[in-house]
PDB file of C-alpha atoms in Angstrom:
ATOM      1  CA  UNK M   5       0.000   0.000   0.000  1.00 71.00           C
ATOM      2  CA  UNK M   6       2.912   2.224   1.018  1.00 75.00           C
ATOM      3  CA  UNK M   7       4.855   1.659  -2.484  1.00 79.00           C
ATOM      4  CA  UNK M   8       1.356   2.298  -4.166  1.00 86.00           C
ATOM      5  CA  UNK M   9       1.021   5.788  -2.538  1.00 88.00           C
ATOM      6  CA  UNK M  10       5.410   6.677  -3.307  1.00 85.00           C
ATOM      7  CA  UNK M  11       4.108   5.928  -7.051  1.00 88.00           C
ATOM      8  CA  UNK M  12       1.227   8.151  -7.264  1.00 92.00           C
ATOM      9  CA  UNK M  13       3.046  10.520  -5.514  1.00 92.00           C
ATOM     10  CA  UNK M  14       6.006  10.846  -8.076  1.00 90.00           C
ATOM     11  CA  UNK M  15       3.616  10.803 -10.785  1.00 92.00           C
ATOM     12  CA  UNK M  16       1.214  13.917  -9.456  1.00 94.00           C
ATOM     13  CA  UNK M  17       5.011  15.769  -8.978  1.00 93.00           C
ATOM     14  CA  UNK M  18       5.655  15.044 -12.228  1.00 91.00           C
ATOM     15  CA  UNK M  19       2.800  16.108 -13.873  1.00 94.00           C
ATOM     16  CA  UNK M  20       3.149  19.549 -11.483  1.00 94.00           C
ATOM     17  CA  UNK M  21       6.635  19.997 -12.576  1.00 91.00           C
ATOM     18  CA  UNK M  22       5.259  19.328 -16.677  1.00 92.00           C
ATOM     19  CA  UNK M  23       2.815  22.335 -15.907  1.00 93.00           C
ATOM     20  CA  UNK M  24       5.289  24.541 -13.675  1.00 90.00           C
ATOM     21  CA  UNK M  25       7.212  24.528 -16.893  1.00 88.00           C
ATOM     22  CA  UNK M  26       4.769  25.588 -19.695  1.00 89.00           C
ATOM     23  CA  UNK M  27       4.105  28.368 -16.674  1.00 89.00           C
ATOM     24  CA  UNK M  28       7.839  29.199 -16.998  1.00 83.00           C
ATOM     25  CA  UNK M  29       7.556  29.330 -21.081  1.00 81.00           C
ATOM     26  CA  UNK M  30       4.601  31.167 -21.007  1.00 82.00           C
ATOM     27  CA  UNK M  31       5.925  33.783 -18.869  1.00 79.00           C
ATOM     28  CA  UNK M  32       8.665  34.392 -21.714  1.00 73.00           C
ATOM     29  CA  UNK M  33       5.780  35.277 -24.137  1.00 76.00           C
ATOM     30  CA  UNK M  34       4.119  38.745 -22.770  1.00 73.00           C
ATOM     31  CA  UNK M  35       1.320  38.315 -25.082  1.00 77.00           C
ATOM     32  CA  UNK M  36      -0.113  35.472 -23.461  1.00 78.00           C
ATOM     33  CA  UNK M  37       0.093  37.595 -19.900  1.00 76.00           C
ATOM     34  CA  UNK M  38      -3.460  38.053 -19.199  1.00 81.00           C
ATOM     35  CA  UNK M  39      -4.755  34.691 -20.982  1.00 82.00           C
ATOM     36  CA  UNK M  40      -7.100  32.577 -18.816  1.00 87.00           C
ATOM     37  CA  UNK M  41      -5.263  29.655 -19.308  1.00 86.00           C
ATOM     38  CA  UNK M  42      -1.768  31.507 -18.249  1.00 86.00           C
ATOM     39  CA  UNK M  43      -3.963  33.213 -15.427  1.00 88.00           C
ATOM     40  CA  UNK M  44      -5.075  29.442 -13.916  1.00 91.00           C
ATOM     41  CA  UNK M  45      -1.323  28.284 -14.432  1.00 90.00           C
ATOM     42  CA  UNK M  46       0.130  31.389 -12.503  1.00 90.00           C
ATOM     43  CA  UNK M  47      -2.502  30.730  -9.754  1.00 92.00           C
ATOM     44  CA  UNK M  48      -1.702  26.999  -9.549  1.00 94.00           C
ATOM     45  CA  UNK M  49       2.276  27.152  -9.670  1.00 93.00           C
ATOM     46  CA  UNK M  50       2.998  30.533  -8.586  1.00 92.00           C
ATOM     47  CA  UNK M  51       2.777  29.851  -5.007  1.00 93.00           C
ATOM     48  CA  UNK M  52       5.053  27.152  -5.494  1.00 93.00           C
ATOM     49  CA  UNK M  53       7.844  29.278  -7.555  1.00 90.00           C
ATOM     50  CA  UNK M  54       7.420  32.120  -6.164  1.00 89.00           C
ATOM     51  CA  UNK M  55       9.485  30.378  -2.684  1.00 89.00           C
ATOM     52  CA  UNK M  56      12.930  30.286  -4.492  1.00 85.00           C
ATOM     53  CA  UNK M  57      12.332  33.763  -6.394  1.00 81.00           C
ATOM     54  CA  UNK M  58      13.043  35.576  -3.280  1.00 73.00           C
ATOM     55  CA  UNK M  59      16.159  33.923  -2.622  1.00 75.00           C
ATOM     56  CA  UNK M  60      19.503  36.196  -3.000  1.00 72.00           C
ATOM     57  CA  UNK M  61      21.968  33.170  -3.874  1.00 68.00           C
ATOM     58  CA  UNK M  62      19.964  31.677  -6.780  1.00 68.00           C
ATOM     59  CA  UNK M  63      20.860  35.673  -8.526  1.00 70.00           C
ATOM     60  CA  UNK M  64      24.394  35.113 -10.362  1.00 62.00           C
ATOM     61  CA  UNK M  65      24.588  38.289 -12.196  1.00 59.00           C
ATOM     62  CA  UNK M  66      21.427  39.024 -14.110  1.00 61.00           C
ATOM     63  CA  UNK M  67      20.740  35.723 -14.540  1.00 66.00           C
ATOM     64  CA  UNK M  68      17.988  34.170 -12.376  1.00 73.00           C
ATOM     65  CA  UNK M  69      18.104  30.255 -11.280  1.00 74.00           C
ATOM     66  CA  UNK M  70      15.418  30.676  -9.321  1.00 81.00           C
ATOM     67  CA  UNK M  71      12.722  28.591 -11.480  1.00 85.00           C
ATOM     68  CA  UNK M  72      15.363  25.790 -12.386  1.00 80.00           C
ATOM     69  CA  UNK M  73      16.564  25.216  -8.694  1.00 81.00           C
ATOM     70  CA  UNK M  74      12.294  25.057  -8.387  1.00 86.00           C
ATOM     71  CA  UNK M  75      12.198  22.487 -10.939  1.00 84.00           C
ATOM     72  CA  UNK M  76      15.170  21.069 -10.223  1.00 81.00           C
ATOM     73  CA  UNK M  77      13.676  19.875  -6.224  1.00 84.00           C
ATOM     74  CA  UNK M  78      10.431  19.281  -8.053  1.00 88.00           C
ATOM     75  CA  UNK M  79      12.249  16.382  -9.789  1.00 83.00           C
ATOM     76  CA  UNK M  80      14.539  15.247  -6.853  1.00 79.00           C
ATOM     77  CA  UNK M  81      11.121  14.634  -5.108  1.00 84.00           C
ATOM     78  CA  UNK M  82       9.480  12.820  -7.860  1.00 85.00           C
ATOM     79  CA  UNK M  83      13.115  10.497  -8.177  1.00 79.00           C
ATOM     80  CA  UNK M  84      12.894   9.962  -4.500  1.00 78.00           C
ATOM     81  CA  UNK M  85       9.094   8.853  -3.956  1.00 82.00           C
ATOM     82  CA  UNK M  86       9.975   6.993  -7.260  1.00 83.00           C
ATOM     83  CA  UNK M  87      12.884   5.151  -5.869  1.00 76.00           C
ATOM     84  CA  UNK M  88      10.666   4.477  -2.551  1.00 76.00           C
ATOM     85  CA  UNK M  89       8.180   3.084  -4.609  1.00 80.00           C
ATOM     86  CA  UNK M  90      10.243   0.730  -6.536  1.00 78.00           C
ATOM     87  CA  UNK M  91      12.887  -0.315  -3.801  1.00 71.00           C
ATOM     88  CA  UNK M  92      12.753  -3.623  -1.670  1.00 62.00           C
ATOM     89  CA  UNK M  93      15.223  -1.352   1.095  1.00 62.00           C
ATOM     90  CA  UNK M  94      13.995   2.047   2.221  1.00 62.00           C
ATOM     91  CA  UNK M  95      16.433   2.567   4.792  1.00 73.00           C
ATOM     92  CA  UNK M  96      17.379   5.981   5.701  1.00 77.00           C
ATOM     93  CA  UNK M  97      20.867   5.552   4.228  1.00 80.00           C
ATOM     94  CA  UNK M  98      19.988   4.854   1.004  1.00 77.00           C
ATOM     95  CA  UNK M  99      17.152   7.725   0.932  1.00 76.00           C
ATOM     96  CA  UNK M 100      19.959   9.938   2.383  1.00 83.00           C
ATOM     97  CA  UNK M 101      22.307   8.744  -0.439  1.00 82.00           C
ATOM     98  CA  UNK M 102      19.302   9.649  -3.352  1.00 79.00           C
ATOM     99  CA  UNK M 103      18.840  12.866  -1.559  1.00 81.00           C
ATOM    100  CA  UNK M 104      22.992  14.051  -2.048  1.00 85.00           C
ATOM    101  CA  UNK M 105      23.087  12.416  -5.580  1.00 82.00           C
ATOM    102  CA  UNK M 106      20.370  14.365  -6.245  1.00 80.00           C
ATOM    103  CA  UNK M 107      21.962  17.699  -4.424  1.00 82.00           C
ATOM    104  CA  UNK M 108      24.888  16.958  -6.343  1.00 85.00           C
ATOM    105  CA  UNK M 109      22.895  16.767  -9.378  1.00 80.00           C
ATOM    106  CA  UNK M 110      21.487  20.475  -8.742  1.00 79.00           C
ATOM    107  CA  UNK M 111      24.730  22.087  -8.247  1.00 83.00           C
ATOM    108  CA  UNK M 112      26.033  20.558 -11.426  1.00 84.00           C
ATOM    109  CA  UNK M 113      23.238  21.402 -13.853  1.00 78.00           C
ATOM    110  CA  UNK M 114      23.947  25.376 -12.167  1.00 79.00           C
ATOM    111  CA  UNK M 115      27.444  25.357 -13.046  1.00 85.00           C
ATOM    112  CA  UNK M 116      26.568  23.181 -16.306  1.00 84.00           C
ATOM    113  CA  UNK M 117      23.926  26.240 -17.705  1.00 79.00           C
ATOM    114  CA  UNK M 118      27.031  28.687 -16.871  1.00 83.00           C
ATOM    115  CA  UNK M 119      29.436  26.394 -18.646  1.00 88.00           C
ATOM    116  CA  UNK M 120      27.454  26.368 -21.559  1.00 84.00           C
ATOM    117  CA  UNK M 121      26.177  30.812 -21.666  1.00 82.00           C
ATOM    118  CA  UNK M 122      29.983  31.607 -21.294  1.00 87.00           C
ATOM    119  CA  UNK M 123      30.909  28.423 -24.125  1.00 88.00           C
ATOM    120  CA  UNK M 124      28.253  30.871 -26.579  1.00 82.00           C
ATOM    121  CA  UNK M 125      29.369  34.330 -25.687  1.00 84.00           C
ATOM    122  CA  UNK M 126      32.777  33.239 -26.378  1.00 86.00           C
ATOM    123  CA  UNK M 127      31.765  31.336 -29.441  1.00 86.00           C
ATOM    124  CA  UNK M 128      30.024  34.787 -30.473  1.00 81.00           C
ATOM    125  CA  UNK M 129      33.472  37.081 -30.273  1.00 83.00           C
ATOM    126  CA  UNK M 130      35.129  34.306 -31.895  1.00 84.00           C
ATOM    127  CA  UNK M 131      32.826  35.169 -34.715  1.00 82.00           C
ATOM    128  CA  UNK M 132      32.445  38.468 -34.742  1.00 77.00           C
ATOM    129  CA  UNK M 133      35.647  39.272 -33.567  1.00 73.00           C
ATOM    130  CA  UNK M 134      34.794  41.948 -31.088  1.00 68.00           C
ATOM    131  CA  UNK M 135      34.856  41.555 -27.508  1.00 62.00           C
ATOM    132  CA  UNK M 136      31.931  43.911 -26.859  1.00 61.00           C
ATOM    133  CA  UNK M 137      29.019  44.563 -29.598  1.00 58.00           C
ATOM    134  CA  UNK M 138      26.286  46.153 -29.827  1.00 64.00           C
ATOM    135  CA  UNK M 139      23.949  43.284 -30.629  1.00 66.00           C
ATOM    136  CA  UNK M 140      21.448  43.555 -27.819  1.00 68.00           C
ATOM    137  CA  UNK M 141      22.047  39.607 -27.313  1.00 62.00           C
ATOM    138  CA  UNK M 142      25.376  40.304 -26.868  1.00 68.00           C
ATOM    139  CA  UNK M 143      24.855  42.760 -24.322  1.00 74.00           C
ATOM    140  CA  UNK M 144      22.246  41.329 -22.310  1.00 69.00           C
ATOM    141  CA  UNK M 145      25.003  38.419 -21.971  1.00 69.00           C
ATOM    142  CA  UNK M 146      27.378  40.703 -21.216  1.00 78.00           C
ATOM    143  CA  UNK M 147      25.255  42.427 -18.531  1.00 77.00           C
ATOM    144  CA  UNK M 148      24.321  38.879 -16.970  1.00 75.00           C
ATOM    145  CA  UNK M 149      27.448  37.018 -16.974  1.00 79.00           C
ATOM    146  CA  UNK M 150      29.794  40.038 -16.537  1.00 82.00           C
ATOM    147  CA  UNK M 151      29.836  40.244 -12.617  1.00 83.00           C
ATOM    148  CA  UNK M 152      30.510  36.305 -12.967  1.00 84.00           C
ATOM    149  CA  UNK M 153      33.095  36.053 -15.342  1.00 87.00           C
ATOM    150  CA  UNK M 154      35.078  39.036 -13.198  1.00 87.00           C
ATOM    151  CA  UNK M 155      34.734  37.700 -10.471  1.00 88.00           C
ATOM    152  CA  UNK M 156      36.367  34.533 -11.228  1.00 90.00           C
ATOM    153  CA  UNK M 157      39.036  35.661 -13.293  1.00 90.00           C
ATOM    154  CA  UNK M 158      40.179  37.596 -10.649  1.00 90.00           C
ATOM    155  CA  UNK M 159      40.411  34.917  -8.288  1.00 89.00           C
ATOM    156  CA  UNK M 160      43.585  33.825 -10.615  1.00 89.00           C
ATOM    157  CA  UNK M 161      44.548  37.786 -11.995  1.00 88.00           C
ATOM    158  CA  UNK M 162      44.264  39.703  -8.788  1.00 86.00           C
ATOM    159  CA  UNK M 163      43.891  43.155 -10.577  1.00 84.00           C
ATOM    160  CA  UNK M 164      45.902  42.712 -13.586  1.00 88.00           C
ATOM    161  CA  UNK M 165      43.612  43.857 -16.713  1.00 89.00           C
ATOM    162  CA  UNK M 166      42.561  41.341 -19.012  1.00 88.00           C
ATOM    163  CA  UNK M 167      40.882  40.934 -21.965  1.00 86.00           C
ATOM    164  CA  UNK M 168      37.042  39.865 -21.500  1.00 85.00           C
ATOM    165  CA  UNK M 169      37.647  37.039 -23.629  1.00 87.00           C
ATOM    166  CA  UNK M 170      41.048  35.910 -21.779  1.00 89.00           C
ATOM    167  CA  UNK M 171      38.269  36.392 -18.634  1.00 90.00           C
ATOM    168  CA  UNK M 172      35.590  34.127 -20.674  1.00 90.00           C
ATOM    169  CA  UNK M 173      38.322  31.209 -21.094  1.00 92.00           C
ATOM    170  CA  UNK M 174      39.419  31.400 -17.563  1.00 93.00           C
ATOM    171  CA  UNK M 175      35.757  31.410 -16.020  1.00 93.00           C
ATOM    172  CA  UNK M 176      34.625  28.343 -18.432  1.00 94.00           C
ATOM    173  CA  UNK M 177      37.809  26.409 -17.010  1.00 95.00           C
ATOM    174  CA  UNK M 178      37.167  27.092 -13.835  1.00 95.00           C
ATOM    175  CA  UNK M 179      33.523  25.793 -13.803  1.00 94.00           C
ATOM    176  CA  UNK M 180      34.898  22.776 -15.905  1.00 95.00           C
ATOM    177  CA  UNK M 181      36.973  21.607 -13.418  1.00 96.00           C
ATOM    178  CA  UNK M 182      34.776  22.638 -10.395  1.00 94.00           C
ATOM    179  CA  UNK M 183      32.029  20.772 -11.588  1.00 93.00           C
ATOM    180  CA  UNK M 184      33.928  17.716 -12.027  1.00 95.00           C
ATOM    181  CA  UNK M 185      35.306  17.936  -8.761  1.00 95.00           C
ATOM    182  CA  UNK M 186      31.754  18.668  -8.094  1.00 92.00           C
ATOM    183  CA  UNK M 187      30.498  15.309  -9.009  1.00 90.00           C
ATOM    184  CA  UNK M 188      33.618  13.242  -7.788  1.00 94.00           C
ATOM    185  CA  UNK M 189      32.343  14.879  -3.719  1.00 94.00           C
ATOM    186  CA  UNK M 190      29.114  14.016  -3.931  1.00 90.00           C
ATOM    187  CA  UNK M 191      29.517  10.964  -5.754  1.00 89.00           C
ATOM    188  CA  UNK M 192      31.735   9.929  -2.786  1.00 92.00           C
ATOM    189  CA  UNK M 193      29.361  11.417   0.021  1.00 91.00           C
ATOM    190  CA  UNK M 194      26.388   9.946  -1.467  1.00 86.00           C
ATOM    191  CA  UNK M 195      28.032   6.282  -1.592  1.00 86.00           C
ATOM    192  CA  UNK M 196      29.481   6.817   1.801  1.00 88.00           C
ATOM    193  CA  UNK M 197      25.555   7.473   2.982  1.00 85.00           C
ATOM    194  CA  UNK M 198      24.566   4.392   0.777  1.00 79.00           C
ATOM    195  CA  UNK M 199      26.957   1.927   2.598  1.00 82.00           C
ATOM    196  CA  UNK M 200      24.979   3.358   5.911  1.00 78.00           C
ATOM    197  CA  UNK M 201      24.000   0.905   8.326  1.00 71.00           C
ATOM    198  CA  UNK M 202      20.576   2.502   8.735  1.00 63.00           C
TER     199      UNK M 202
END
């Protein structure tokens, strides 16, 4: 009876997450603002999102990881009452374990999305040869991932000037290598919990 209710449980969290993200979507298209539809889906997964929103952390720049970190424990829930619901063993060590793989997997898929924004601004001066345009795309990266990309650079620079693009390379190293060291921790942590006695 137990393992029937972990089922229907990851399946209703599933389906919320599914709808949190066409309310996500639609909030990219202003034209659908005031639609009923987009009206019943703000009223229905608002409440929910609207939790990590206010969080300082999930800010890096002018980007906002507020809805993915949202989505993000949506699915570690749904893998978790999934995992109870198909396991012989729920021991705490093992749910312990699923919980850090799954932290692990968070943290990752942050520093995987900034990976892959600086891999495409650098990818775009590589193209058009100019460290700054005035492509509004451009610039809206620029103004996001700016604070970021300084930041780290200058962990290795100190204040020597650098090119933005010598700042790009550094940043997208950095996050290479501190996401696979990343993964290596929690892998470890989460099969130290696993081997748990509990």
């Amino acid at each position: 009876m137990l393992r029937i209710l972990f089922s229907i449980l990851a399946s209703l969290i599933s389906i919320y997450a599914i709808i949190c993200v066409v309310r996500i979507v639609l909030t990219w298209i202003p034209s659908v603002t005031f639609h009923p539809a987009s009206k019943f889906l703000s009223s229905i997964c608002d409440p929910y999102l609207d939790i990590f929103h206010g969080i300082r952390w999930m800010r890096i720049g002018g980007l906002d990881f507020s809805p993915a970190i949202a989505l993000c424990f949506l699915g570690a829930a749904s893998t978790i009452f999934s995992h109870l619901a198909h396991s012989r063993t729920l021991g705490l060590g093992s749910i312990l374990a699923l919980i850090m793989q799954t932290a692990g997997s968070i943290v990752s898929s942050v520093i995987g999305f900034l990976i892959l924004l600086f891999i495409v601004r650098l990818i775009i001066i590589l193209v058009s040869g100019e460290s700054f345009s005035s492509n509004p795309l451009s610039y809206q990266f620029d103004q996001a991932l700016g604070p970021v990309v300084t930041g780290i650079s200058r962990t290795f620079t100190g204040d020597r000037k650098i090119s933005y693009k010598t700042g790009l390379i550094i940043a997208t190293v950095t996050l290479i290598v501190l996401n696979i060291i990343v993964q290596i921790v929690f892998s470890i942590l989460a099969g130290m919990l696993a081997s748990l006695p509990l």
